Backbone as a chain_set.jsonl record, in Angstrom:
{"seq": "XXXXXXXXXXXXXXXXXXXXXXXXXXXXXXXXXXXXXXXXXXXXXXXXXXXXXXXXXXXXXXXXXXXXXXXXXXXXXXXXXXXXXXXXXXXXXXXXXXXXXXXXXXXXXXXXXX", "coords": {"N": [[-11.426, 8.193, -50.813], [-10.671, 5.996, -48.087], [-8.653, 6.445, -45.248], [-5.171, 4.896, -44.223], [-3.093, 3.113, -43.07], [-0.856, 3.114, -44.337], [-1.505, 6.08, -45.47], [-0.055, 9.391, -46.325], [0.796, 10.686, -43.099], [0.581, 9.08, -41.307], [2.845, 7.073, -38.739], [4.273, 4.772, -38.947], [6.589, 3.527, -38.395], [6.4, 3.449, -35.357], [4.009, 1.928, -35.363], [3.625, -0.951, -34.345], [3.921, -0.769, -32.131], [1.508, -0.849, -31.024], [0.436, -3.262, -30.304], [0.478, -5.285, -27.061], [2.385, -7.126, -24.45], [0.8, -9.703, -22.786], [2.211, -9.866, -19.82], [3.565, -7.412, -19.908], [1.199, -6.159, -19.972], [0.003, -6.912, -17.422], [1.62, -6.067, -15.477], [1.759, -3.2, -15.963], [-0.94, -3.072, -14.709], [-0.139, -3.641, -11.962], [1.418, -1.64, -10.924], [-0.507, 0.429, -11.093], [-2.092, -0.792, -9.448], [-0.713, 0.431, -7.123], [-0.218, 2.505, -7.353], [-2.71, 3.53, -6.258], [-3.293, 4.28, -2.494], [-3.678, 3.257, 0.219], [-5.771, 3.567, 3.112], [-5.702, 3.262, 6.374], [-8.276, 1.931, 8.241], [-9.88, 3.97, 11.08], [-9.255, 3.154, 14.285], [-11.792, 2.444, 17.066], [-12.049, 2.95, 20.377], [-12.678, 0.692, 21.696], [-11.502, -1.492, 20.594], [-8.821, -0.267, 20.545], [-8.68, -1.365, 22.908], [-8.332, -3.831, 23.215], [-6.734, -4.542, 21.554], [-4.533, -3.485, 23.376], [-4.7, -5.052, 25.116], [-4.659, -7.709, 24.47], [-1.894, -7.985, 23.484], [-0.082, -7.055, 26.125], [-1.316, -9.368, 27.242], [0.252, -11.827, 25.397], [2.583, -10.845, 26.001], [2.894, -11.131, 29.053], [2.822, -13.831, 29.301], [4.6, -15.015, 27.508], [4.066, -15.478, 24.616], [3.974, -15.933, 21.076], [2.256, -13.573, 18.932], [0.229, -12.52, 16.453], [0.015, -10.042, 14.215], [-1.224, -7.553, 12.319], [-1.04, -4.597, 10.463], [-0.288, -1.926, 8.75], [-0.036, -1.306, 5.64], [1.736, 0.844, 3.157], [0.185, 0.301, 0.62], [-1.653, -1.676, 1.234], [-3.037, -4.125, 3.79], [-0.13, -5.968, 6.029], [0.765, -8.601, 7.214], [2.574, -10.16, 10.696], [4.112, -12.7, 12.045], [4.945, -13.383, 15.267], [7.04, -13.249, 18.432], [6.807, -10.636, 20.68], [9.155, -8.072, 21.494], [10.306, -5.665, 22.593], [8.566, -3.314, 23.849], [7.749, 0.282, 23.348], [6.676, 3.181, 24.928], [7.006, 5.943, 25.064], [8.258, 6.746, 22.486], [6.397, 4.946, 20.793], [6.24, 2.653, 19.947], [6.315, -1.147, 18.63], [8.831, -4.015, 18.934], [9.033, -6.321, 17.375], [9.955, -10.104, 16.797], [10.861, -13.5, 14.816], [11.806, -15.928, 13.579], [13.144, -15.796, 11.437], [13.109, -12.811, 10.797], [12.739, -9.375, 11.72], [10.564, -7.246, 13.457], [9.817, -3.496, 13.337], [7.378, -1.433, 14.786], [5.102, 1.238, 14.048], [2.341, 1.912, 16.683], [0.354, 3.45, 15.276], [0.095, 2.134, 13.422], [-0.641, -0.591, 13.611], [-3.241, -3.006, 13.198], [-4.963, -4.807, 13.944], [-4.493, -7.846, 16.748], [-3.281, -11.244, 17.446], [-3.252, -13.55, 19.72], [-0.869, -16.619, 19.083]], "CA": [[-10.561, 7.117, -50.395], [-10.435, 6.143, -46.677], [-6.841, 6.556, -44.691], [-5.027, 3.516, -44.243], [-1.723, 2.69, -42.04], [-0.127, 3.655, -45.509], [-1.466, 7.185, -46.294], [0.345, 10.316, -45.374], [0.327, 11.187, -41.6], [0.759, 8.004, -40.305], [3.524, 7.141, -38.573], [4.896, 3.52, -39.583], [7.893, 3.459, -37.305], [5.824, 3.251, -34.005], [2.682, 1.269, -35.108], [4.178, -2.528, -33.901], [3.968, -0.893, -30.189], [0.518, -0.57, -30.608], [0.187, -4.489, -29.158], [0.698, -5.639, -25.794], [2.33, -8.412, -24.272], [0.228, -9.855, -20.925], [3.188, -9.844, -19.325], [3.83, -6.065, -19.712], [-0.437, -5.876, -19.124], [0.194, -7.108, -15.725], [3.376, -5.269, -15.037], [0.916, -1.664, -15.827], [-1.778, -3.419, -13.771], [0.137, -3.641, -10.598], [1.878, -0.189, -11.234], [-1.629, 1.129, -11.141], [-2.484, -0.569, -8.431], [0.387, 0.574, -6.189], [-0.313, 4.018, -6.897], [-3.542, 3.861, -5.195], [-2.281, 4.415, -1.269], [-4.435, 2.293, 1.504], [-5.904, 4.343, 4.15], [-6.612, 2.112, 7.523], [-9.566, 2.49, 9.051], [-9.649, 4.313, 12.384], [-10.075, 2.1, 15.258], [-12.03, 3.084, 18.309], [-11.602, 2.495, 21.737], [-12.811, -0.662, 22.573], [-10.508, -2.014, 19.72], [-7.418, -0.294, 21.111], [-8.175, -1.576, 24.288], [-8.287, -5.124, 22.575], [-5.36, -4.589, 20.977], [-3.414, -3.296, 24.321], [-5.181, -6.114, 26.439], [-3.847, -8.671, 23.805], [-0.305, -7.426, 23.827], [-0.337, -7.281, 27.986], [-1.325, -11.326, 27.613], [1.225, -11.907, 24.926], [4.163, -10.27, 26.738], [2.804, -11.955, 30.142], [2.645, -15.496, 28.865], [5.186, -15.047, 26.468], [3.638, -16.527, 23.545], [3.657, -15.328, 19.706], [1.201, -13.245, 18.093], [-0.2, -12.353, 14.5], [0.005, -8.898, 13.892], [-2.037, -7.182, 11.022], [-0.844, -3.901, 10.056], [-1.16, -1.103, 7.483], [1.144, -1.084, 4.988], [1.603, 1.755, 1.988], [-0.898, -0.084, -0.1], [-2.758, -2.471, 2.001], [-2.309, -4.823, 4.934], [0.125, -7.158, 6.149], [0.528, -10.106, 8.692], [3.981, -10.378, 11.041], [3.632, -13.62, 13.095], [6.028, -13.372, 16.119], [7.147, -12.669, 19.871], [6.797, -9.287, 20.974], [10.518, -8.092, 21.848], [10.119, -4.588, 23.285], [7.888, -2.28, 23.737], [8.523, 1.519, 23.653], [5.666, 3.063, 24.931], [7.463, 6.994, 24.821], [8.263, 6.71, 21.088], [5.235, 4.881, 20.372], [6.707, 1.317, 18.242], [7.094, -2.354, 19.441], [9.503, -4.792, 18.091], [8.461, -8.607, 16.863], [11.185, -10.908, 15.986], [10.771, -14.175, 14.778], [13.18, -17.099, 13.308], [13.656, -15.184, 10.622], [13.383, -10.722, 10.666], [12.936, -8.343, 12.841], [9.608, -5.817, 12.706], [10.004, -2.485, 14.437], [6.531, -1.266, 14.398], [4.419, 2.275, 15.345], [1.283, 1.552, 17.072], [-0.903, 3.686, 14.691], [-0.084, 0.831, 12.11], [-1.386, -1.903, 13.781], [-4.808, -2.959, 13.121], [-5.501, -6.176, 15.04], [-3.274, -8.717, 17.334], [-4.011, -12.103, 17.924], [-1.918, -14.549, 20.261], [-0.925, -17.851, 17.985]], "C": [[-10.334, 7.229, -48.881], [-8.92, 6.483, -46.165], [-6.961, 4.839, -44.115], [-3.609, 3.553, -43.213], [-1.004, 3.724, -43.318], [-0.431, 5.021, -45.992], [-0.687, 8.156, -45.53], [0.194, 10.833, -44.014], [0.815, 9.962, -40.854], [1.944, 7.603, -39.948], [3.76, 5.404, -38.119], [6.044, 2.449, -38.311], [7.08, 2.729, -36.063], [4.393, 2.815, -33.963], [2.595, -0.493, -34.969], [3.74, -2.096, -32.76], [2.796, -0.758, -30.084], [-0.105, -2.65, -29.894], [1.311, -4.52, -28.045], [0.949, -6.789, -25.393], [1.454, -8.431, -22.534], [1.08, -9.229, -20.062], [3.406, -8.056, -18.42], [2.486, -5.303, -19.023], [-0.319, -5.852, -17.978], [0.561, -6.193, -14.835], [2.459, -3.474, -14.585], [-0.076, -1.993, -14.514], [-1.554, -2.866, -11.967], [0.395, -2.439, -10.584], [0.628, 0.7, -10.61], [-2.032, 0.735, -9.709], [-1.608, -0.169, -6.789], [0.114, 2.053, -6.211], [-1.567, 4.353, -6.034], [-3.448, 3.438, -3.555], [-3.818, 4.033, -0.545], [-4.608, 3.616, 2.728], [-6.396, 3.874, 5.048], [-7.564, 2.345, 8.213], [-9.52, 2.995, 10.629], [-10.229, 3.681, 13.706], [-10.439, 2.647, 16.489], [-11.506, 2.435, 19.658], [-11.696, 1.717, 22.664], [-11.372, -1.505, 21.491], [-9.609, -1.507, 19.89], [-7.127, -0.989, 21.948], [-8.233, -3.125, 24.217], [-6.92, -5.191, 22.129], [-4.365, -4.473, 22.26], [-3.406, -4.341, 25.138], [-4.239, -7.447, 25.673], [-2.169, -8.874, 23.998], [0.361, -7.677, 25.016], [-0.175, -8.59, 27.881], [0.151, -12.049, 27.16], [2.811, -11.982, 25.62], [4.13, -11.393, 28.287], [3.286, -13.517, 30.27], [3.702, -16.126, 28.028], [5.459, -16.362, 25.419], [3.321, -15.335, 22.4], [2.287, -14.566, 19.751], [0.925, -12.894, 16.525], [-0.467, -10.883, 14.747], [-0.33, -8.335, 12.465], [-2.066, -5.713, 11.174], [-0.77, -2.796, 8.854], [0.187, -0.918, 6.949], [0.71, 0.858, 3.883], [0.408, 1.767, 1.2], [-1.688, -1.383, 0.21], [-2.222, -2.75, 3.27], [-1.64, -5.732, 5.059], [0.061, -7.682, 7.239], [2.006, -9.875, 9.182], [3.214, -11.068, 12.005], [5.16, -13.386, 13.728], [6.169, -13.316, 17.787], [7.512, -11.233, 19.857], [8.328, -9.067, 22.25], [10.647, -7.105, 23.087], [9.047, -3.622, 22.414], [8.108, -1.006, 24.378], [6.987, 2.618, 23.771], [6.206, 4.643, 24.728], [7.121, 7.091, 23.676], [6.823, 6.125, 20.462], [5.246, 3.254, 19.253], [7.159, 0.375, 19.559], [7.869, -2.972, 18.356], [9.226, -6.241, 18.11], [9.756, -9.067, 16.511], [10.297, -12.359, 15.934], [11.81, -15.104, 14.231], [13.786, -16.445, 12.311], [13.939, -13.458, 10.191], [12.855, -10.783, 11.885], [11.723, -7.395, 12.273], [9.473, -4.59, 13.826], [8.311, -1.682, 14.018], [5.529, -0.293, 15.301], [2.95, 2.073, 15.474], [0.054, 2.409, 16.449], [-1.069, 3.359, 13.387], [-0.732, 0.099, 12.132], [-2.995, -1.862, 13.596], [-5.164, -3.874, 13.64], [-4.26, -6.981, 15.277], [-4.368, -9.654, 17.727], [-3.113, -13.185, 18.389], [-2.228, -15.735, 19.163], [-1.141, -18.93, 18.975]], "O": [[-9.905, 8.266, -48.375], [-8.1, 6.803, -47.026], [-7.848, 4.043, -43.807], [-3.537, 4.626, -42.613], [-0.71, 4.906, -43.145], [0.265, 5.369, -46.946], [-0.537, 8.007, -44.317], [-0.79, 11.563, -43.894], [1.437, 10.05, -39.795], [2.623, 7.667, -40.973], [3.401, 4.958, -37.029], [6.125, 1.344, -37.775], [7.175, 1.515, -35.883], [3.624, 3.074, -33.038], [1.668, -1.168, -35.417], [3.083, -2.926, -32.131], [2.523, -0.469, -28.919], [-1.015, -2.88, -29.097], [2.457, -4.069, -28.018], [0.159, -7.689, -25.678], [1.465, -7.645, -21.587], [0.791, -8.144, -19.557], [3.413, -7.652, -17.258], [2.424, -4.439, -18.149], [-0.51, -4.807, -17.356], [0.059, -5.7, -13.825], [2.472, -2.829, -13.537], [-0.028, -1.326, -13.48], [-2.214, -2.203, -11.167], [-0.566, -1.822, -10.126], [0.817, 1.553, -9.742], [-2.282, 1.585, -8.855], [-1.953, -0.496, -5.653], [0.211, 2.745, -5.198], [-1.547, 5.274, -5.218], [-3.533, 2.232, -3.325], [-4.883, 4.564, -0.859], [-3.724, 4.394, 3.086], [-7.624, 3.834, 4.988], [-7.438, 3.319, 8.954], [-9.019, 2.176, 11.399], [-11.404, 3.712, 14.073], [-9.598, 3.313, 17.092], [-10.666, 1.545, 19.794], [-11.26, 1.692, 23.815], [-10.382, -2.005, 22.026], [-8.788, -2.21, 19.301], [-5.99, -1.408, 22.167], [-8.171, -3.691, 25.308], [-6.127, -6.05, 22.513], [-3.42, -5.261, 22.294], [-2.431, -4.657, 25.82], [-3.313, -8.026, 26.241], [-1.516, -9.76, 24.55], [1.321, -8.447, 25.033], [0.855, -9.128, 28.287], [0.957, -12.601, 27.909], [3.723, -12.806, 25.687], [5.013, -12.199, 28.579], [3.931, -14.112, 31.134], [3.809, -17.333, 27.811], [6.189, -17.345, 25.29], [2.729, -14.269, 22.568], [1.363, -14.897, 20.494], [1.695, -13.178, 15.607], [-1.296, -10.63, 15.622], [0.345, -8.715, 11.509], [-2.953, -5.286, 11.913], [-1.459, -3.127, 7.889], [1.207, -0.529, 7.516], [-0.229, 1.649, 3.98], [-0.307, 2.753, 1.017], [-2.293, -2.002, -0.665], [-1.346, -2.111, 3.854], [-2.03, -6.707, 4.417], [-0.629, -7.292, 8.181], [2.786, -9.441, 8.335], [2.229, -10.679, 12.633], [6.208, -13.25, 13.096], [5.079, -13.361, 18.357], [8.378, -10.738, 19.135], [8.515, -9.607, 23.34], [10.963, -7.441, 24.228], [8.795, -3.329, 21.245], [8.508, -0.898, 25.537], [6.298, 2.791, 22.766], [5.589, 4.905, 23.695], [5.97, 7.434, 23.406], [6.185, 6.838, 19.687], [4.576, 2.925, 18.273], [7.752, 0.568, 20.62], [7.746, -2.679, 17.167], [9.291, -7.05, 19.036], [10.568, -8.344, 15.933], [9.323, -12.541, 16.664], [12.925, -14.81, 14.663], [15.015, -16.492, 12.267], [14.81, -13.04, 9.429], [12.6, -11.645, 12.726], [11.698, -6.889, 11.151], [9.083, -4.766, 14.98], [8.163, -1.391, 12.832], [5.151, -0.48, 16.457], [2.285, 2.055, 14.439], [-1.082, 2.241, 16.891], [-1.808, 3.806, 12.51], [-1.472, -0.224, 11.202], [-3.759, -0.919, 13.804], [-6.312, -3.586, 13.981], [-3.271, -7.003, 14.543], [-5.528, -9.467, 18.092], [-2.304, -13.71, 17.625], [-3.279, -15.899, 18.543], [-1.251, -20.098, 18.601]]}, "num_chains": 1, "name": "protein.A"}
C-alpha cells in the first residue's frame, strides 16, 4: 500500500501551507533579490575626469544635472542643482523641489547636465 496524506507520519496540521499565494511569490522574489548587494563598476580616469569636468560646468552655469549613483542593490537617478561641494570629506549635496541628496563621490557613476 502506497503512503498517502492520511497514513502515519504525515503531518495534517501544516499541509494547507504547502500552496502559495503570488502575492506572497513576489514578496520572496524581491526579498531574494535584495539580498543580492550591487557592486559598481570601477570607473577609470577619463570617466572621473568626465564626471569632475561635468560638475565644474554644472556649478559654473548653474544648471541641473542627472546623477546616477550606486545604491545597496543597484542604481539610482537624483535629478537636481548641485548645492555644495565638499571636496575634504569627499560628498556633494543636490537639492531639488522636493529632497535633499548628500552624496560621496565613490557613489556616483555618471553626471549629466539636464
Amino acid at each position: 500500500m502506497a503512503a498517502n496524506k492520511l497514513s502515519k507520519g504525515y503531518n495534517l496540521r501544516w499541509e494547507s501551507s504547502r500552496m502559495m499565494l503570488p502575492e506572497h511569490r513576489e514578496q520572496i522574489l524581491e526579498e531574494k533579490c535584495k539580498e543580492q548587494k550591487f557592486n559598481p563598476p570601477i570607473l577609470d580616469d577619463d570617466q572621473l575626469q568626465e564626471i569632475n569636468r561635468v560638475i565644474a560646468k554644472s556649478i559654473e552655469q548653474e544648471r541641473a544635472v542627472t546623477i546616477t549613483y550606486a545604491e545597496k542593490y543597484g542604481t539610482a537617478k537624483f535629478c537636481g542643482w548641485i548645492q555644495k561641494v565638499n571636496m575634504i570629506e569627499g560628498w556633494l549635496k543636490i537639492i531639488n523641489d522636493e529632497d535633499t541628496l548628500r552624496l560621496s563621490f565613490e557613489r556616483i557613476l555618471q553626471v549629466e547636465i539636464c
